[in-house]
Coordinates of C-alpha atoms in Angstrom, one line a residue:
X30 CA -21.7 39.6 -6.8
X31 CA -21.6 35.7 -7.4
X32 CA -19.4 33.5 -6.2
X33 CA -17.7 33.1 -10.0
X34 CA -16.8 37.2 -9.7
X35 CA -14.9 37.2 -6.1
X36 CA -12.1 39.0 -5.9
X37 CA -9.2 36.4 -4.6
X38 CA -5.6 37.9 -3.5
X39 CA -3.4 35.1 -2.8
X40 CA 0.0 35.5 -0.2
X41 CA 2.5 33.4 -2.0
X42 CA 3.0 31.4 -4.8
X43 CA 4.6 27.9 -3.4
X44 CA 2.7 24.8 -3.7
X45 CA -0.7 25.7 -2.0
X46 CA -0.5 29.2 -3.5
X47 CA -0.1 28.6 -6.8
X48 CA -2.2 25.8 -7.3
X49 CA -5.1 27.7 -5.0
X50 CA -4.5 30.6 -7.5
X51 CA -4.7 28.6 -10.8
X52 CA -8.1 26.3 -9.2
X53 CA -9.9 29.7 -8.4
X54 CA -9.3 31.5 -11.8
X55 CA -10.4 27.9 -13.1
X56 CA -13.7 28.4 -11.2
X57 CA -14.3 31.9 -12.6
X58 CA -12.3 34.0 -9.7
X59 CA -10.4 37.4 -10.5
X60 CA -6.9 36.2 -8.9
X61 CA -3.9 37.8 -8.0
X62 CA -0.9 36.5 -6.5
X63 CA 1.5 38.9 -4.6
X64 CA 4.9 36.9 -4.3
X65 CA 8.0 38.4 -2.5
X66 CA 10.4 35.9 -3.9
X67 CA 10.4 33.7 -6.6
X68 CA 7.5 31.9 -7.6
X69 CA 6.8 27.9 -6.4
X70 CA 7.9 28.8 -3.1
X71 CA 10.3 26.7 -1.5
X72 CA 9.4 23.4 -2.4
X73 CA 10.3 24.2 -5.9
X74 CA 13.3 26.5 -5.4
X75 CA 14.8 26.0 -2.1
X76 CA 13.0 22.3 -1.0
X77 CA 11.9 19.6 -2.5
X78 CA 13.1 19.8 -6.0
X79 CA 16.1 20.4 -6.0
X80 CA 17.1 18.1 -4.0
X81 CA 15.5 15.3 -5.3
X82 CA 17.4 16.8 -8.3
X83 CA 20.6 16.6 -7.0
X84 CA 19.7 12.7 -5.3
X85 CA 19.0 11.8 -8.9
X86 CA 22.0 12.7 -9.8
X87 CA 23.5 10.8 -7.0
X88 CA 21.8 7.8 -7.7
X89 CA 23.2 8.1 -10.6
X90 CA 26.8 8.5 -9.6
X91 CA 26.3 5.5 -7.2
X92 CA 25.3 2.9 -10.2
X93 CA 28.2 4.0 -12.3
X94 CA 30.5 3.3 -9.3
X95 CA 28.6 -0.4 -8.4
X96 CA 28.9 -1.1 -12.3
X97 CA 30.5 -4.8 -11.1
X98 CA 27.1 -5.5 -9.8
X99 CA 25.4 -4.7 -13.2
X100 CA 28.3 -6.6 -15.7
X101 CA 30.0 -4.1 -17.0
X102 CA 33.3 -1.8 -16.1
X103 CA 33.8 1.8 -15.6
X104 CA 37.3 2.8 -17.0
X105 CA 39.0 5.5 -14.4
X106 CA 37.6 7.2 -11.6
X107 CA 34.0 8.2 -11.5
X108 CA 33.7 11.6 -9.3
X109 CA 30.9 13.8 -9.3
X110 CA 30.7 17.1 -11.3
X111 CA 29.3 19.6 -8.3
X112 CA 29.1 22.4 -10.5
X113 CA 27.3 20.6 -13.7
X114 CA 25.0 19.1 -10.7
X115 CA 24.2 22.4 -9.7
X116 CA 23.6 23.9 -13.1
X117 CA 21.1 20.7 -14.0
X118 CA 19.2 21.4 -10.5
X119 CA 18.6 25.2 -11.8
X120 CA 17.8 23.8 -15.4
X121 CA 14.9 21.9 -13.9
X122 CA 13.5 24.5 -11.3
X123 CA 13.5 27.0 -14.2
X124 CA 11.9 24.7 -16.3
X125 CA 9.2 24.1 -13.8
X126 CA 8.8 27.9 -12.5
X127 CA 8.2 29.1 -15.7
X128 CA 5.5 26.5 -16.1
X129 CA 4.0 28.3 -12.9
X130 CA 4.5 31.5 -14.9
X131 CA 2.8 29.8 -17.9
X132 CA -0.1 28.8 -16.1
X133 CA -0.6 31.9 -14.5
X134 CA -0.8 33.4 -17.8
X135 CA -3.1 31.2 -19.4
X136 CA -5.9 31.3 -16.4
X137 CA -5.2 35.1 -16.3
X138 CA -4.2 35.1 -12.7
X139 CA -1.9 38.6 -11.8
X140 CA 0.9 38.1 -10.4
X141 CA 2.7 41.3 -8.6
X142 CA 6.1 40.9 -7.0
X143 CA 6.4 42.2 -3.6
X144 CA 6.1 42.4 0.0
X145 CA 2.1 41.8 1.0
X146 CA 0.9 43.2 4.6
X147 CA -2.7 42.8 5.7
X148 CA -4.0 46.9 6.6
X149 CA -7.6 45.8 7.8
X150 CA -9.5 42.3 6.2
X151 CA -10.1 42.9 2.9
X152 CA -7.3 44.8 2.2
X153 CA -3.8 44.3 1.2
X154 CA -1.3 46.8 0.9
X155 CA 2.2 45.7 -1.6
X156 CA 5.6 47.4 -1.8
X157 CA 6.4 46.5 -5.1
X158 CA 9.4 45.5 -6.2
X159 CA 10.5 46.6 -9.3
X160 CA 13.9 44.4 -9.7
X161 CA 12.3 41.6 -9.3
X162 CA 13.7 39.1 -12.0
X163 CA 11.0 36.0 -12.6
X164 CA 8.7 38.7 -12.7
X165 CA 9.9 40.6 -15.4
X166 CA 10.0 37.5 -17.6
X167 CA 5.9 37.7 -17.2
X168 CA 4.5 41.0 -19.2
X169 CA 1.5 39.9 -18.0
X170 CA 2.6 40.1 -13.8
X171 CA 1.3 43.5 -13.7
X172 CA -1.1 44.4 -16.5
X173 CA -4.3 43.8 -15.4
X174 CA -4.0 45.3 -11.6
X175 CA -6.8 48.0 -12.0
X176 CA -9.7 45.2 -11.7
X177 CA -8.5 44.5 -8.5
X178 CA -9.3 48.1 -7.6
X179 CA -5.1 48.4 -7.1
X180 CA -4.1 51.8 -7.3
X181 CA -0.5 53.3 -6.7
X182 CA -1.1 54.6 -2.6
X183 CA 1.8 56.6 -2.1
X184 CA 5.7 56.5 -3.8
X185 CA 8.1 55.0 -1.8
X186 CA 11.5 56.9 -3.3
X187 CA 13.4 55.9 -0.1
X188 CA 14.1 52.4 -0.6
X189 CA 15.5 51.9 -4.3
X190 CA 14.0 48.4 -4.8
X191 CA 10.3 50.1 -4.3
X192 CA 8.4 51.0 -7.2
X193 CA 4.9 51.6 -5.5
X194 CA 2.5 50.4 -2.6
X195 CA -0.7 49.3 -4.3
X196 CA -3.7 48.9 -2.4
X197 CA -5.6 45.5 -3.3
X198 CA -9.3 45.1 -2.3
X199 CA -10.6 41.6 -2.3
X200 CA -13.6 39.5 -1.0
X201 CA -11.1 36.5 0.4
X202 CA -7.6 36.5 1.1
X203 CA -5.4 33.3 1.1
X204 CA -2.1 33.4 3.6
X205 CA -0.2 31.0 2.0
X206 CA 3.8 32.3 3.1
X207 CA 4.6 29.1 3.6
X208 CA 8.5 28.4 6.5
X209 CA 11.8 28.8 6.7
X210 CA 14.6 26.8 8.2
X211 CA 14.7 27.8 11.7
X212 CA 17.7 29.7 13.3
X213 CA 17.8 29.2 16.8
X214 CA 19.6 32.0 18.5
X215 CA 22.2 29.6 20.2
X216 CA 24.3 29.6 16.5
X217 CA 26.2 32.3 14.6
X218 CA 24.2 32.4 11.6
X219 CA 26.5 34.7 10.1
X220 CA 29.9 32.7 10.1
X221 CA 30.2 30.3 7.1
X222 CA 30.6 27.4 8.8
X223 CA 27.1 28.0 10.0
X224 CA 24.1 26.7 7.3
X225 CA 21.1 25.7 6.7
X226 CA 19.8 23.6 4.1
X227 CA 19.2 26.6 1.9
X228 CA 22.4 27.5 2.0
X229 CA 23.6 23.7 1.6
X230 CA 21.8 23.1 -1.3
X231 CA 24.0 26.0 -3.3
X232 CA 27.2 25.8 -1.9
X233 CA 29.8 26.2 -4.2
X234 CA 31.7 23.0 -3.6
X235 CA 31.5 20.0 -1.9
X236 CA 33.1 20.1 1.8
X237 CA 35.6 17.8 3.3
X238 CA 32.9 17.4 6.0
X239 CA 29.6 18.0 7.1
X240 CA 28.1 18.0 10.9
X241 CA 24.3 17.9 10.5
X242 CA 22.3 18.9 13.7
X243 CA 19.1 16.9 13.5
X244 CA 18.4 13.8 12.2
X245 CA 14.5 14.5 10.7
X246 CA 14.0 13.9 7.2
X247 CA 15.6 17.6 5.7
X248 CA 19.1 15.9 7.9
X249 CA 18.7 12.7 7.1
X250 CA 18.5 13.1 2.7
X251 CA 21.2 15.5 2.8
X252 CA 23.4 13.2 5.0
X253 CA 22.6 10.5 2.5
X254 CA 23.2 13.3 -0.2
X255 CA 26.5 13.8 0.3
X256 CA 28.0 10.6 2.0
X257 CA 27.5 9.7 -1.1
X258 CA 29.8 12.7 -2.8
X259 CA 32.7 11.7 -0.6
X260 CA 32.1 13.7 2.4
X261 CA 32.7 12.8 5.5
X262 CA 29.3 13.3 7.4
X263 CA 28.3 12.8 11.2
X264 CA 24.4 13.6 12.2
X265 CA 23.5 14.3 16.0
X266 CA 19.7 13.4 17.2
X267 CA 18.7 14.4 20.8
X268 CA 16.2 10.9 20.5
X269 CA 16.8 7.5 20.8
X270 CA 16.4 6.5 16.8
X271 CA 16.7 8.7 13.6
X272 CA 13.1 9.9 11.9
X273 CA 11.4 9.7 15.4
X274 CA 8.5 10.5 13.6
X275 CA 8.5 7.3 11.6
X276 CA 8.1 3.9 12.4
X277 CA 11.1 2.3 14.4
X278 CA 11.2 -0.3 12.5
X279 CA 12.1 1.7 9.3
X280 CA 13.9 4.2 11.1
X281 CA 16.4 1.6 13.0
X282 CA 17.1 -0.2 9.2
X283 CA 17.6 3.3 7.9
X284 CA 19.9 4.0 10.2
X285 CA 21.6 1.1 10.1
X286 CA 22.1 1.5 5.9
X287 CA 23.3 5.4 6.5
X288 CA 26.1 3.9 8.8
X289 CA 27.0 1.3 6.2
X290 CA 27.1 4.2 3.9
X291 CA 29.9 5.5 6.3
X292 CA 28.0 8.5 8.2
X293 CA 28.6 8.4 11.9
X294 CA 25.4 8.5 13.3
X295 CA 24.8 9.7 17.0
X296 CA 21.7 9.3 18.7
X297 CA 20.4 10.6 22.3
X298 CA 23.4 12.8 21.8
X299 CA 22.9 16.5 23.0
X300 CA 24.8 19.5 21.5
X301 CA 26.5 21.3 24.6
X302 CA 28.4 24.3 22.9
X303 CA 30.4 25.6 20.1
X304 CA 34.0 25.7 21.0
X305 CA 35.0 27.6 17.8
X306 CA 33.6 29.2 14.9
X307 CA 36.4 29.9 11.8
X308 CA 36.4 30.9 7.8
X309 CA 37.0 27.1 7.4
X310 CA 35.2 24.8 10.5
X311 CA 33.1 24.4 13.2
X312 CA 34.1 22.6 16.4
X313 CA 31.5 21.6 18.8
X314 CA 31.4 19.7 22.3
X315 CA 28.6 17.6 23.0
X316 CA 27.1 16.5 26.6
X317 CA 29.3 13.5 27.2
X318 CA 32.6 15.6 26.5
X319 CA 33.2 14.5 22.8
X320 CA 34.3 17.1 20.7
X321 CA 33.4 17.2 16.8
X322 CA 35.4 19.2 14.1
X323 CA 33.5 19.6 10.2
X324 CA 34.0 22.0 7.6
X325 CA 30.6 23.3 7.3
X326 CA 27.5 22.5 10.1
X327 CA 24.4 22.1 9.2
X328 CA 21.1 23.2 11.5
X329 CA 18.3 21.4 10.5
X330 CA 15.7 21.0 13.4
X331 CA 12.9 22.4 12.0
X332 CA 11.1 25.2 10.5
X333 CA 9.4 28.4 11.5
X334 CA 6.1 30.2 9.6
X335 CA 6.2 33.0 7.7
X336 CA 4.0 35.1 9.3
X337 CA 5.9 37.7 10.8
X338 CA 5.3 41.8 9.1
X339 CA 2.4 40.3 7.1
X340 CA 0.1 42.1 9.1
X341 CA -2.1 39.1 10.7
X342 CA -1.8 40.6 14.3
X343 CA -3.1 43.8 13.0
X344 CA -6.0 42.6 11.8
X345 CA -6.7 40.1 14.1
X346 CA -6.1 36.6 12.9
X347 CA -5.3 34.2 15.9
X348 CA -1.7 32.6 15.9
X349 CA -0.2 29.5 18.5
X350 CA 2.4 30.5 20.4
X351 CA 5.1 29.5 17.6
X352 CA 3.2 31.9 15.1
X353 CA 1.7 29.1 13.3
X354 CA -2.0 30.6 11.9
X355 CA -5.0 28.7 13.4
X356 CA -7.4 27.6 11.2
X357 CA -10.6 25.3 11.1
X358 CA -11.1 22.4 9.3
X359 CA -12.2 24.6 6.5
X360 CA -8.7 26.5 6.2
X361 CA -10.9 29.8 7.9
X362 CA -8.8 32.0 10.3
X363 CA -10.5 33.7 12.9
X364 CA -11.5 36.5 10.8
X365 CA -14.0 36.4 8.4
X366 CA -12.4 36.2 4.6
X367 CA -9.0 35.1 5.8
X368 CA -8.2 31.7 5.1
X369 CA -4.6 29.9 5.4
X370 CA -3.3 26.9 4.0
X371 CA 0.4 25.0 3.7
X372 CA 3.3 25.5 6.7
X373 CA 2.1 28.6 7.7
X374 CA -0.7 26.6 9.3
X375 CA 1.8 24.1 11.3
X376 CA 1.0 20.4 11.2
X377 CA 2.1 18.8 8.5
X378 CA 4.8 20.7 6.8
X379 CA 4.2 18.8 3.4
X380 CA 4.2 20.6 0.1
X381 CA 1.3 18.0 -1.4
X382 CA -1.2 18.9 2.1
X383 CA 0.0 22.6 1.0
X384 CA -1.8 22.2 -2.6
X385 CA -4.9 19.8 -1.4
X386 CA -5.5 22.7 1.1
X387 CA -5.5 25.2 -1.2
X388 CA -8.4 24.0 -3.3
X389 CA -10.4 23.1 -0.6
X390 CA -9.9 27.1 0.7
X391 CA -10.5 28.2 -2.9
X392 CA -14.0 25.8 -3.2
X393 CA -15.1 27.6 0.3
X394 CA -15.0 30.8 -1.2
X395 CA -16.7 30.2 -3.8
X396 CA -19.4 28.8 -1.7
X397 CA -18.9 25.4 -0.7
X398 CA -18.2 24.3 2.9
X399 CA -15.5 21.5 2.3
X400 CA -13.2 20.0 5.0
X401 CA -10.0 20.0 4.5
X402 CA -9.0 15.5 4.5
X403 CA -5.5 14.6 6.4
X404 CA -6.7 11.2 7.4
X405 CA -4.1 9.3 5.2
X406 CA -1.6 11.8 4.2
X407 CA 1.5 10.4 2.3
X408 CA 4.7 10.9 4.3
X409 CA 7.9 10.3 1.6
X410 CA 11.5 10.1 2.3
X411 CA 13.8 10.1 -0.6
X412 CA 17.5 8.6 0.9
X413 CA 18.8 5.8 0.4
X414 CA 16.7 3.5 1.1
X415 CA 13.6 5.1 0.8
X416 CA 10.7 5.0 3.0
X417 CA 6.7 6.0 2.4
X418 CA 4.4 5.6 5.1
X419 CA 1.0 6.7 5.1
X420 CA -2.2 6.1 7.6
X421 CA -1.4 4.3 10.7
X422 CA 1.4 2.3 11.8
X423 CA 1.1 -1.0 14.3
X424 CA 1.9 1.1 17.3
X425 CA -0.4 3.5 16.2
X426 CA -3.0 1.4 15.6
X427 CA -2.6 -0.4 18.7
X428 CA -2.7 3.2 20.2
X429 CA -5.8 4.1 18.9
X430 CA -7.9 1.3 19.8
X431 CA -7.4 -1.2 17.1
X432 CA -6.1 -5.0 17.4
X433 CA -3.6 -4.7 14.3
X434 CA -2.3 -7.2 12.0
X435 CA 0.3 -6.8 9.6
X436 CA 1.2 -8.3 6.4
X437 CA 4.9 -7.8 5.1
X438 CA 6.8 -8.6 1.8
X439 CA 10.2 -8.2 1.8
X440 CA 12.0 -7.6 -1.3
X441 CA 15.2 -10.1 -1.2
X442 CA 11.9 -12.1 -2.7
X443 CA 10.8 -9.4 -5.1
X444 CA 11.8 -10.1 -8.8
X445 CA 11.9 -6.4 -9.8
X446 CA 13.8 -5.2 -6.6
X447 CA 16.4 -7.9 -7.2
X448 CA 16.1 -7.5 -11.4
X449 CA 17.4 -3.4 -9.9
X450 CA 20.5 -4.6 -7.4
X451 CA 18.0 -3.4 -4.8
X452 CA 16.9 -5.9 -2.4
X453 CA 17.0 -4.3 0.8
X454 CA 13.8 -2.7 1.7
X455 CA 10.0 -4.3 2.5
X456 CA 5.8 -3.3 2.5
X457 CA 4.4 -3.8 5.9
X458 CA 0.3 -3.4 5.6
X459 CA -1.1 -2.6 8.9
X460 CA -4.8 -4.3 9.1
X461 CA -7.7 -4.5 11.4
X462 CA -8.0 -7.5 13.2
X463 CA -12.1 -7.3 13.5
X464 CA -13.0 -5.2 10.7
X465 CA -10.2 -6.6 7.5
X466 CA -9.8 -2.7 7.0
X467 CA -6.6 -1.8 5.9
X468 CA -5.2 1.3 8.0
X469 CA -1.7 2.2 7.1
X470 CA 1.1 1.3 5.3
X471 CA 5.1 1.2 5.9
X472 CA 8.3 1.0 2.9
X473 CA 11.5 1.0 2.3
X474 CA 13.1 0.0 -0.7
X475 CA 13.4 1.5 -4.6
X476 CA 10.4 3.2 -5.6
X477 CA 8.1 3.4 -2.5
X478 CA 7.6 7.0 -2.7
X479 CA 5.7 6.4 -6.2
X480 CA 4.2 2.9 -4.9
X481 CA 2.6 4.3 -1.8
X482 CA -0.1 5.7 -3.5
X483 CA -1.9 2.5 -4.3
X484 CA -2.2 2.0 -0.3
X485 CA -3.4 5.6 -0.3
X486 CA -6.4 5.0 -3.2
X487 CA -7.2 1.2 -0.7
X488 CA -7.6 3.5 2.5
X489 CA -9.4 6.3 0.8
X490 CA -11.8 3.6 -0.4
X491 CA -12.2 1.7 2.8
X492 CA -10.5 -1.3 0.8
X493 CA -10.2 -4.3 3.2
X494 CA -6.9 -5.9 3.2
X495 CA -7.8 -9.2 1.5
X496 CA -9.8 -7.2 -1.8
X497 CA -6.1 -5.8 -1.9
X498 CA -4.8 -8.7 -2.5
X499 CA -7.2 -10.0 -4.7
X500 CA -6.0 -7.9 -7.2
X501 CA -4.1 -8.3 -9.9
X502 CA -0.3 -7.1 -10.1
X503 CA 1.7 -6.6 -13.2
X504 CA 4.9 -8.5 -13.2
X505 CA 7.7 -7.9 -12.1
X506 CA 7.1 -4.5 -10.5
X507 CA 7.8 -3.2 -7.1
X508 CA 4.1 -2.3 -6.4
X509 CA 3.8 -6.7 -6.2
X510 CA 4.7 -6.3 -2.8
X511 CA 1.7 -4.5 -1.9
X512 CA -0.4 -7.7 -3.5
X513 CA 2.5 -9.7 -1.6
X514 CA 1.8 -8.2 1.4
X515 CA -1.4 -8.1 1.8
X516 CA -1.7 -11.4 1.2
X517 CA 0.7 -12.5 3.9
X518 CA -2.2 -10.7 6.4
X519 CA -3.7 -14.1 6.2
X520 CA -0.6 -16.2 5.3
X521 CA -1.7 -16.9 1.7
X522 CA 1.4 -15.4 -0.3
X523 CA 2.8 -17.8 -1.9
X524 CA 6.3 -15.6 -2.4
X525 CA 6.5 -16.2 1.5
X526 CA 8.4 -19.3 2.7
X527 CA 6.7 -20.8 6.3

């Protein structure tokens, strides 16, 4: 059999299984995608979109209150609309899932809806589900199982949402499960004060007040989120800053604008009990005997894979000791055919790492031997301010070897940030000394998320930091800071007073 003919089943359809899915029917690949819940996974459902969603928005909202700023005045009270918001965030996942569904169709990829366990490599058994909405929009989800040698195994009667266990066959299979919010033991998950940021993003109303365990970037949009809606929000971090995977610079002005906002923010605070758990609050003590009353709490300190009843142990495939799969550089397990990509592999827990490993998985089964590339992987906050970093930062740098420079460009100098009402935020271009090579980048301000992606096209191209600046800008835009910056590397911006 070539490689064009291989028989590819794909576990999950988020961001790295959908898009390894559609690149491997591209390539000539019989593909099916067995999906328990609905397809894009969670970055498109439960994650990343709609919550950028609802931060538009609340962006939005936040304009039409500052309208003073802008020249112009808003007649009565502006208040947000929490059950319009919600109905636009479902508007614009459905949009975008049934895209998925569209392009699943189009490249002939099968898509069956239900619960996938591995029985030996090579072989995946599915309950499917028969209920299973998003599926039964597709006519197409289960048409075309018999080329991938599925057959009905056996009738499950006893569970009512269980048509048939199919038995798939294929040459590769690609775990791509993706996390969950994790629920440490220590919390009553099942009173509703209790949440996590599924259940966050569809509450039903707006509360009074929010308590938000963990101040990582899943805490810290939602505390911007809903500051910004009126309620009253207090985050707890164990360490000393906010973000403490970003750079303290960015994560001690982020901070600082959250508090502005009106959040309480407490840092190197620890969580010592729950006092009480009721229908309508949450009160907590902490280690220094403070005590902390919110309508609803939110635990957001971190996710766990989903690689539990999948049947990986059964057939071999090597976990760490938190379940995350391990994989080689080429997204190989440590059996032969079995390749895993996205959260379920730990790391970086990033929807866009998610898709880039998926193709390079999908181009090793169909022959090449491709490394999977994390060396500059975009990292993107969306509060308020936002912040993009990507490659290394000073300390970093510093860390590694390197005698770093930096360039920086603030934007109280920035026509376009200032043009916005948004002059708090700055590009800091981290450099090397010897060599001019540019090796990281750190934002804040309007629009970094989009503008860090000209740092990551310089570092993917070994640009030095003065070529960089060489180039030319278009004016006024944010991404002029990047020219700004580096620039200022060698002290030759001119937008840069002494």
């Amino acid at each position: 059999m070539g490689d064009a003919g291989k028989r590819i089943v794909v576990l999950g359809s988020g961001p790295g299984g959908y898009v390894a899915a559609i690149r491997a029917a591209q390539r000539g690949a019989d593909v099916t995608v067995v999906e328990k819940g609905l397809v894009g996974g969670v970055c498109l459902n439960r994650g990343c979109i709609p919550t950028k969603t609802l931060i538009a928005g609340v962006d939005v909202l936040t304009k039409a209150r500052s309208g003073d700023i802008y020249g112009f005045t808003v007649t009565g009270e502006v208040t947000p609309n929490w059950a319009y918001m919600q109905a636009r965030k479902e508007e614009v996942v459905t949009q975008l899932r049934n895209g998925i569904h569209t392009l699943f169709k189009k490249s002939k990829v099968k898509l069956i809806s239900g619960n996938a366990r591995l029985s030996e490599p090579g072989v995946v058994m599915v309950d499917t589900v028969s209920t299973d909405a998003a599926v039964s929009q597709d006519a197409h989800a289960l048409e075309s199982i018999p080329r991938h040698e599925a057959a009905p195994a056996q009738k499950a009667g006893a569970a009512a949402n269980i048509a048939d266990v199919l038995r798939l066959e294929a040459d590769a299979v690609i775990v791509a499960t993706g996390s969950d919010p994790l629920h440490p033991a220590f919390f009553d998950f099942s009173q509703p004060s209790i949440i996590d940021s599924t259940e966050l993003l569809n509450i039903e109303s707006i509360p009074s007040s929010l308590l938000i365990l963990g101040g990582g970037p899943i805490g810290c949009e939602f505390a911007c989120l809903f500051a910004d809606l009126g309620t009253k929000v207090t985050i707890v971090e164990l360490m000393p800053q906010l973000l403490p995977q970003e750079d303290a610079r960015a994560a001690k002005q982020f901070q600082s604008a959250l508090r502005k906002s009106g959040v309480e923010v407490l840092v190197r605070t620890r969580l010592e009990r729950v006092d009480e758990y009721a229908p309508d609050h949450v009160t907590v003590a902490l280690e220094d005997g403070r005590t902390l009353t919110a309508e609803k709490m939110l635990i957001g300190v971190g996710r766990q894979p989903n690689t539990a009843g999948i049947g990986l142990e059964a057939v071999g495939v090597a976990m760490d000791e938190r379940g995350y799969v391990i994989v080689n550089e080429h997204l190989e397990t440590s059996v032969p055919g079995i390749y895993a990509i996205g959260d379920v592999t730990g790391g970086y827990l990033q929807a866009h790492v998610a898709s880039h490993e998926g193709i390079v998985a999908v181009d090793n089964i169909l022959g090449g031997r491709r490394e999977r590339n994390l060396r500059f992987v975009p990292i993107c906050l969306y509060g308020r301010p936002e912040i993009a970093r990507i490659g290394l930062t000073e300390d970093e740098a510093r860390d590694e070897g390197f005698r770093p420079v930096t360039g920086t460009f603030r934007f109280g100098a920035l026509g376009r940030a200032l043009a916005l009402g948004e002059s708090r935020g700055y590009v800091q271009l981290v450099v090397d000394h010897d060599s001019d090579k540019l090796l990281g980048a750190v934002m804040m301000g309007p629009h970094v998320t989009d503008v860090i992606h000209e740092v990551a096209v310089a570092l993917e191209a070994g640009m030095s930091a003065r070529r960089l600046g060489e180039i030319m800008h278009a004016h006024p835009t944010i991404s002029e800071a990047v020219m700004e910056a580096a620039q200022d590397v060698y002290g030759e911006s001119v937008h840069v007073a002494g």
